[in-house]
Tab-separated table of C-alpha atoms in Angstrom:
chain	number	residue	atom	x	y	z
A	5	UNK	CA	46.149	90.077	135.406
A	6	UNK	CA	47.905	93.107	133.917
A	7	UNK	CA	51.689	93.389	133.764
A	8	UNK	CA	51.636	96.223	136.334
A	9	UNK	CA	49.662	94.143	138.836
A	10	UNK	CA	51.893	91.131	138.208
A	11	UNK	CA	54.976	93.211	138.926
A	12	UNK	CA	53.520	94.402	142.226
A	13	UNK	CA	52.677	90.827	143.211
A	14	UNK	CA	56.245	89.717	142.492
A	15	UNK	CA	57.699	92.568	144.554
A	16	UNK	CA	55.482	91.584	147.515
A	17	UNK	CA	56.817	88.019	147.777
A	18	UNK	CA	57.663	87.360	151.417
A	19	UNK	CA	61.000	85.680	150.770
A	20	UNK	CA	62.030	88.565	148.541
A	21	UNK	CA	61.546	91.091	151.336
A	22	UNK	CA	63.634	88.954	153.704
A	23	UNK	CA	66.655	88.969	151.417
A	24	UNK	CA	69.659	90.921	152.618
A	25	UNK	CA	73.348	91.357	151.934
A	26	UNK	CA	75.201	89.490	154.663
A	27	UNK	CA	77.343	91.792	156.751
A	28	UNK	CA	80.682	90.023	156.340
A	29	UNK	CA	83.886	91.840	155.450
A	30	UNK	CA	86.445	89.460	153.930
A	31	UNK	CA	90.077	90.537	153.826
A	32	UNK	CA	93.258	88.691	152.818
A	33	UNK	CA	96.479	89.764	154.575
A	34	UNK	CA	100.158	88.817	154.482
A	35	UNK	CA	100.531	87.800	158.121
A	36	UNK	CA	98.023	87.254	160.911
A	37	UNK	CA	100.608	88.177	163.556
A	38	UNK	CA	99.976	91.851	162.797
A	39	UNK	CA	96.257	91.535	163.499
A	40	UNK	CA	94.766	92.622	166.812
A	41	UNK	CA	93.210	89.591	168.510
A	42	UNK	CA	91.522	88.984	171.843
A	43	UNK	CA	90.571	85.828	173.705
A	44	UNK	CA	87.010	86.171	172.363
A	45	UNK	CA	88.164	85.857	168.741
A	46	UNK	CA	88.801	82.576	166.957
A	47	UNK	CA	91.307	81.087	164.556
A	48	UNK	CA	90.789	78.319	162.017
A	49	UNK	CA	93.811	76.475	160.631
A	50	UNK	CA	93.246	74.369	157.505
A	51	UNK	CA	95.587	72.189	155.494
A	52	UNK	CA	96.596	68.740	154.396
A	53	UNK	CA	98.490	66.681	156.962
A	54	UNK	CA	101.782	67.063	155.148
A	55	UNK	CA	101.326	70.853	155.005
A	56	UNK	CA	100.287	71.244	158.650
A	57	UNK	CA	103.462	69.479	159.733
A	58	UNK	CA	105.519	72.100	157.858
A	59	UNK	CA	103.888	75.158	159.449
A	60	UNK	CA	106.629	77.033	161.371
A	61	UNK	CA	105.724	77.423	165.046
A	62	UNK	CA	107.024	80.980	164.890
A	63	UNK	CA	104.078	81.796	162.621
A	64	UNK	CA	101.623	80.908	165.400
A	65	UNK	CA	103.395	81.820	168.630
A	66	UNK	CA	102.093	85.404	168.716
A	67	UNK	CA	98.569	84.383	167.669
A	68	UNK	CA	98.329	81.648	170.324
A	69	UNK	CA	99.482	84.097	172.955
A	70	UNK	CA	96.791	86.628	171.983
A	71	UNK	CA	94.091	83.942	172.076
A	72	UNK	CA	95.432	82.677	175.435
A	73	UNK	CA	95.950	79.148	174.144
A	74	UNK	CA	98.782	77.008	175.604
A	75	UNK	CA	101.641	76.646	173.115
A	76	UNK	CA	102.105	72.945	173.864
A	77	UNK	CA	98.458	72.284	172.945
A	78	UNK	CA	99.212	73.151	169.338
A	79	UNK	CA	102.157	70.746	169.125
A	80	UNK	CA	100.167	67.946	170.722
A	81	UNK	CA	97.218	68.593	168.406
A	82	UNK	CA	99.395	68.394	165.292
A	83	UNK	CA	100.879	65.126	166.508
A	84	UNK	CA	97.361	63.819	167.118
A	85	UNK	CA	95.944	64.880	163.742
A	86	UNK	CA	99.049	64.100	161.703
A	87	UNK	CA	100.670	61.037	163.321
A	88	UNK	CA	103.667	59.333	161.826
A	89	UNK	CA	102.543	56.277	159.900
A	90	UNK	CA	103.689	52.944	161.279
A	91	UNK	CA	103.408	49.440	159.949
A	92	UNK	CA	100.887	48.382	162.634
A	93	UNK	CA	98.708	51.544	162.491
A	94	UNK	CA	94.986	51.070	162.121
A	95	UNK	CA	94.050	52.999	158.978
A	96	UNK	CA	90.418	53.392	160.064
A	97	UNK	CA	91.425	55.125	163.299
A	98	UNK	CA	93.806	57.462	161.526
A	99	UNK	CA	91.122	58.438	159.025
A	100	UNK	CA	88.852	59.733	161.809
A	101	UNK	CA	91.390	62.277	163.013
A	102	UNK	CA	90.287	65.227	160.915
A	103	UNK	CA	89.661	68.073	163.367
A	104	UNK	CA	90.341	69.286	166.883
A	105	UNK	CA	89.335	72.464	168.718
A	106	UNK	CA	90.223	74.473	171.819
A	107	UNK	CA	86.934	75.940	173.176
A	108	UNK	CA	85.979	77.053	169.662
A	109	UNK	CA	88.769	79.629	169.811
A	110	UNK	CA	91.296	77.620	167.818
A	111	UNK	CA	90.256	74.875	165.415
A	112	UNK	CA	92.553	72.739	163.286
A	113	UNK	CA	91.094	70.818	160.355
A	114	UNK	CA	92.935	68.434	158.077
A	115	UNK	CA	92.057	67.947	154.421
A	116	UNK	CA	92.360	64.596	152.748
A	117	UNK	CA	95.224	64.472	150.245
A	118	UNK	CA	93.497	61.840	148.118
A	119	UNK	CA	92.410	63.026	144.697
A	120	UNK	CA	90.745	61.410	141.720
A	121	UNK	CA	89.258	62.379	138.390
A	122	UNK	CA	86.280	63.758	140.330
A	123	UNK	CA	88.210	66.377	142.317
A	124	UNK	CA	91.303	68.568	142.109
A	125	UNK	CA	94.629	67.921	143.900
A	126	UNK	CA	94.114	71.106	145.938
A	127	UNK	CA	90.892	69.624	147.410
A	128	UNK	CA	89.609	73.214	147.599
A	129	UNK	CA	85.976	72.066	147.575
A	130	UNK	CA	86.477	70.725	151.097
A	131	UNK	CA	87.705	74.099	152.349
A	132	UNK	CA	84.347	75.780	151.741
A	133	UNK	CA	82.550	73.150	153.851
A	134	UNK	CA	85.106	73.393	156.654
A	135	UNK	CA	85.003	77.201	156.771
A	136	UNK	CA	81.191	77.266	156.840
A	137	UNK	CA	81.010	74.946	159.837
A	138	UNK	CA	83.945	76.297	161.857
A	139	UNK	CA	83.610	80.086	161.907
A	140	UNK	CA	82.181	81.142	165.255
A	141	UNK	CA	83.175	84.686	166.187
A	142	UNK	CA	82.521	88.152	164.796
A	143	UNK	CA	86.286	88.564	164.422
A	144	UNK	CA	87.343	85.378	162.659
A	145	UNK	CA	90.834	84.552	161.420
A	146	UNK	CA	91.573	81.801	158.909
A	147	UNK	CA	95.020	80.423	158.141
A	148	UNK	CA	95.456	78.089	155.171
A	149	UNK	CA	98.584	75.954	154.875
A	150	UNK	CA	99.143	74.845	151.294
A	151	UNK	CA	101.516	74.812	148.376
A	152	UNK	CA	101.735	78.123	146.550
A	153	UNK	CA	100.308	76.700	143.318
A	154	UNK	CA	97.047	75.837	145.117
A	155	UNK	CA	96.615	79.195	146.868
A	156	UNK	CA	94.260	80.790	144.314
A	157	UNK	CA	91.920	77.795	144.397
A	158	UNK	CA	91.961	77.862	148.201
A	159	UNK	CA	91.314	81.621	148.302
A	160	UNK	CA	88.317	81.181	146.005
A	161	UNK	CA	86.981	78.372	148.194
A	162	UNK	CA	87.226	80.513	151.333
A	163	UNK	CA	85.435	83.400	149.601
A	164	UNK	CA	82.599	81.089	148.508
A	165	UNK	CA	81.896	80.266	152.161
A	166	UNK	CA	80.772	83.860	152.775
A	167	UNK	CA	77.921	84.628	150.362
A	168	UNK	CA	76.596	88.128	149.771
A	169	UNK	CA	73.013	86.894	149.471
A	170	UNK	CA	70.746	84.928	151.754
A	171	UNK	CA	66.993	84.948	152.340
A	172	UNK	CA	67.216	83.085	155.647
A	173	UNK	CA	65.523	85.032	158.414
A	174	UNK	CA	68.186	84.333	161.051
A	175	UNK	CA	70.868	85.870	158.816
A	176	UNK	CA	68.953	89.136	158.609
A	177	UNK	CA	68.523	89.302	162.379
A	178	UNK	CA	72.299	89.519	162.883
A	179	UNK	CA	73.193	93.211	163.185
A	180	UNK	CA	76.826	92.881	164.238
A	181	UNK	CA	79.297	93.156	161.354
A	182	UNK	CA	81.656	90.200	160.977
A	183	UNK	CA	85.301	90.601	160.071
A	184	UNK	CA	86.987	87.611	158.457
A	185	UNK	CA	90.743	87.831	157.922
A	186	UNK	CA	92.509	85.202	155.820
A	187	UNK	CA	96.187	84.456	155.321
A	188	UNK	CA	98.344	81.709	153.829
A	189	UNK	CA	101.435	79.799	154.826
A	190	UNK	CA	103.271	78.327	151.856
A	191	UNK	CA	104.865	74.965	152.463
A	192	UNK	CA	106.930	74.837	149.256
A	193	UNK	CA	110.637	74.460	149.758
A	194	UNK	CA	111.392	76.758	146.809
A	195	UNK	CA	109.367	79.681	148.236
A	196	UNK	CA	111.591	82.444	149.629
A	197	UNK	CA	109.014	83.327	152.265
A	198	UNK	CA	106.197	81.273	153.804
A	199	UNK	CA	103.932	84.340	153.588
A	200	UNK	CA	102.316	85.800	150.448
A	201	UNK	CA	103.713	88.889	148.746
A	202	UNK	CA	101.864	92.198	148.381
A	203	UNK	CA	100.974	91.392	144.759
A	204	UNK	CA	99.581	88.012	145.770
A	205	UNK	CA	97.459	89.581	148.514
A	206	UNK	CA	96.029	92.041	145.980
A	207	UNK	CA	95.244	89.075	143.727
A	208	UNK	CA	93.480	87.142	146.505
A	209	UNK	CA	91.354	90.137	147.498
A	210	UNK	CA	90.311	90.797	143.907
A	211	UNK	CA	89.486	87.139	143.327
A	212	UNK	CA	87.598	86.942	146.623
A	213	UNK	CA	85.423	89.906	145.628
A	214	UNK	CA	84.792	88.478	142.165
A	215	UNK	CA	83.818	85.048	143.554
A	216	UNK	CA	81.371	86.582	146.010
A	217	UNK	CA	79.870	88.798	143.298
A	218	UNK	CA	79.406	85.826	140.964
A	219	UNK	CA	77.879	83.716	143.727
A	220	UNK	CA	75.502	86.529	144.686
A	221	UNK	CA	74.076	86.738	141.163
A	222	UNK	CA	73.684	82.958	140.921
A	223	UNK	CA	72.250	82.539	144.446
A	224	UNK	CA	69.588	85.243	144.067
A	225	UNK	CA	66.224	83.915	142.782
A	226	UNK	CA	64.853	85.376	139.560
A	227	UNK	CA	62.042	87.178	141.415
A	228	UNK	CA	64.786	89.529	142.587
A	229	UNK	CA	67.616	88.972	140.094
A	230	UNK	CA	65.589	90.075	137.068
A	231	UNK	CA	67.300	91.218	133.886
A	232	UNK	CA	67.014	94.816	135.157
A	233	UNK	CA	68.685	93.936	138.463
A	234	UNK	CA	71.389	91.987	136.637
A	235	UNK	CA	72.042	95.077	134.524
A	236	UNK	CA	72.376	97.123	137.703
A	237	UNK	CA	75.016	94.705	139.006
A	238	UNK	CA	76.935	95.186	135.754
A	239	UNK	CA	76.660	98.962	136.069
A	240	UNK	CA	77.949	98.790	139.635
A	241	UNK	CA	81.025	96.882	138.463
A	242	UNK	CA	81.538	99.288	135.553
A	243	UNK	CA	81.317	102.293	137.866
A	244	UNK	CA	83.924	100.889	140.245
A	245	UNK	CA	86.271	100.192	137.339
A	246	UNK	CA	85.649	103.580	135.709
A	247	UNK	CA	83.965	102.115	132.616
A	248	UNK	CA	80.707	102.723	130.773
A	249	UNK	CA	78.689	99.686	129.575
A	250	UNK	CA	76.972	99.588	126.213
A	251	UNK	CA	73.410	98.272	126.609
A	252	UNK	CA	71.128	97.014	123.832
A	253	UNK	CA	67.691	95.962	125.057
A	254	UNK	CA	64.073	95.430	124.098
A	255	UNK	CA	62.995	96.214	120.537
A	256	UNK	CA	66.439	97.558	119.697
A	257	UNK	CA	67.785	93.987	119.858
A	258	UNK	CA	65.472	92.963	117.020
A	259	UNK	CA	66.294	96.043	114.960
A	260	UNK	CA	70.048	95.422	115.247
A	261	UNK	CA	69.864	91.780	114.241
A	262	UNK	CA	69.837	89.995	117.605
A	263	UNK	CA	66.641	88.110	116.819
A	264	UNK	CA	67.498	84.996	118.808
A	265	UNK	CA	68.031	86.862	122.073
A	266	UNK	CA	65.047	89.111	121.410
A	267	UNK	CA	62.580	86.297	120.680
A	268	UNK	CA	63.665	84.195	123.657
A	269	UNK	CA	62.849	86.932	126.166
A	270	UNK	CA	60.355	89.237	124.478
A	271	UNK	CA	57.369	87.886	126.460
A	272	UNK	CA	58.944	88.645	129.844
A	273	UNK	CA	58.089	91.698	131.936
A	274	UNK	CA	61.764	92.636	132.110
A	275	UNK	CA	63.124	92.785	128.542
A	276	UNK	CA	66.223	90.878	127.396
A	277	UNK	CA	69.492	92.762	127.104
A	278	UNK	CA	72.906	92.564	125.492
A	279	UNK	CA	75.573	94.329	127.556
A	280	UNK	CA	79.126	95.021	126.432
A	281	UNK	CA	81.913	96.059	128.811
A	282	UNK	CA	85.231	97.120	127.294
A	283	UNK	CA	88.558	97.825	128.945
A	284	UNK	CA	90.591	99.434	126.168
A	285	UNK	CA	94.198	100.317	126.970
A	286	UNK	CA	96.582	102.167	124.674
A	287	UNK	CA	99.578	100.107	123.695
A	288	UNK	CA	97.936	96.786	124.566
A	289	UNK	CA	99.345	93.842	122.630
A	290	UNK	CA	96.442	91.433	123.098
A	291	UNK	CA	92.706	91.623	122.535
A	292	UNK	CA	90.613	89.222	124.600
A	293	UNK	CA	86.841	88.721	124.402
A	294	UNK	CA	84.626	86.725	126.769
A	295	UNK	CA	80.941	85.952	126.227
A	296	UNK	CA	78.540	84.858	128.977
A	297	UNK	CA	74.955	83.607	128.802
A	298	UNK	CA	72.746	85.078	131.523
A	299	UNK	CA	69.379	83.325	131.483
A	300	UNK	CA	68.074	84.512	134.860
A	301	UNK	CA	65.600	81.617	134.865
A	302	UNK	CA	65.202	78.789	132.365
A	303	UNK	CA	61.642	77.437	132.369
A	304	UNK	CA	62.413	75.201	129.413
A	305	UNK	CA	60.288	77.090	126.875
A	306	UNK	CA	58.182	74.669	124.861
A	307	UNK	CA	59.624	71.784	126.890
A	308	UNK	CA	58.841	72.850	130.460
A	309	UNK	CA	61.325	71.633	133.059
A	310	UNK	CA	60.175	68.959	135.486
A	311	UNK	CA	59.325	69.867	139.092
A	312	UNK	CA	62.559	68.399	140.421
A	313	UNK	CA	64.674	70.484	138.042
A	314	UNK	CA	62.891	73.806	138.530
A	315	UNK	CA	64.675	74.838	141.749
A	316	UNK	CA	68.133	75.022	140.232
A	317	UNK	CA	67.210	76.850	137.052
A	318	UNK	CA	68.110	80.213	138.603
A	319	UNK	CA	71.711	79.035	138.165
A	320	UNK	CA	71.412	79.280	134.383
A	321	UNK	CA	72.845	82.805	134.594
A	322	UNK	CA	76.102	81.400	135.959
A	323	UNK	CA	77.957	81.844	132.667
A	324	UNK	CA	77.323	85.586	132.542
A	325	UNK	CA	77.899	85.941	136.287
A	326	UNK	CA	81.242	84.152	135.981
A	327	UNK	CA	82.336	86.330	133.067
A	328	UNK	CA	81.401	89.488	134.978
A	329	UNK	CA	83.342	88.359	138.051
A	330	UNK	CA	86.366	87.374	135.968
A	331	UNK	CA	86.269	90.730	134.142
A	332	UNK	CA	86.212	92.579	137.461
A	333	UNK	CA	89.251	90.705	138.792
A	334	UNK	CA	91.209	90.900	135.524
A	335	UNK	CA	90.755	94.642	135.066
A	336	UNK	CA	91.711	95.361	138.672
A	337	UNK	CA	94.852	93.227	138.490
A	338	UNK	CA	96.132	93.515	134.915
A	339	UNK	CA	96.283	96.688	132.862
A	340	UNK	CA	98.335	95.600	129.837
A	341	UNK	CA	95.706	94.134	127.542
A	342	UNK	CA	92.391	95.089	125.973
A	343	UNK	CA	89.536	93.025	127.400
A	344	UNK	CA	85.980	92.885	126.072
A	345	UNK	CA	83.021	90.992	127.490
A	346	UNK	CA	79.542	90.468	126.114
A	347	UNK	CA	76.761	89.454	128.494
A	348	UNK	CA	73.435	88.175	127.186
A	349	UNK	CA	70.670	88.572	129.766
A	350	UNK	CA	67.205	87.135	129.265
A	351	UNK	CA	64.332	85.172	130.785
A	352	UNK	CA	63.481	81.949	128.965
């Protein structure tokens, strides 16, 4: 089979034609009280027990009124989910109190405060699971109660729950755009305000976009996320940031001394590439360089991967995807240093 025919076969894959960008707009705001809500919308409140107890009722009074939820229901729910520990309490019963909901319009979920060497104190990995299973409406609000030092991890976890790629048929059938609004309530005593500042909101939005971009590249199978499509994602980021990428690909890699990258991917239909993005600022006092490996699919080369390990090999481009997402967020947020990234894209 010729390369041209093979390319046409790949483009005709059924799951590839089903793929679509999910129509979810994610936005971080300072305060949910300023958002227009109706009784058909829903709110999700997440936090550890100790943080939920510290949420000021004034932060939720307006929201509960808009959703037509009795104010006393919230107080009773917090007492149910976060009871005061007593000497004769049954620990097993307390452990089962993790969530409660009012007609799917207002859900409260508690996060375990236990941590070990296998997870972080923020327990942000649990937030992604909770958000995925508790967002019901097209106009969803999410309120996270946490300490300020954990807010970036929590923001990233929320963003990961709303991927930009999916090849599931039911996702493509949804035509209504979804709006997801996220805010934080800080429970630190030293914080001047329980709500984030404008700079912090800008940080959360930039990080949310970078997380979703990174996840999109990793989630997309190599039949669609070829080296050429990966390059297009890089160009899209460069265009938004007002930058021009330097691209070395194909035979030019070998001529310029990048023999390793060239030989690894020279047999593929889509040639390997080395892409450099630079954010050079006059007067910068620091030079920072990041390098990411972007193997869009790792077959194993001479040592072919086993059947069980083949499915996850599309994730081998995660290093380059992470560097690209981090570059996007850093350039948008910080302008006082020179930042360079090199992305190696190939098929192995």
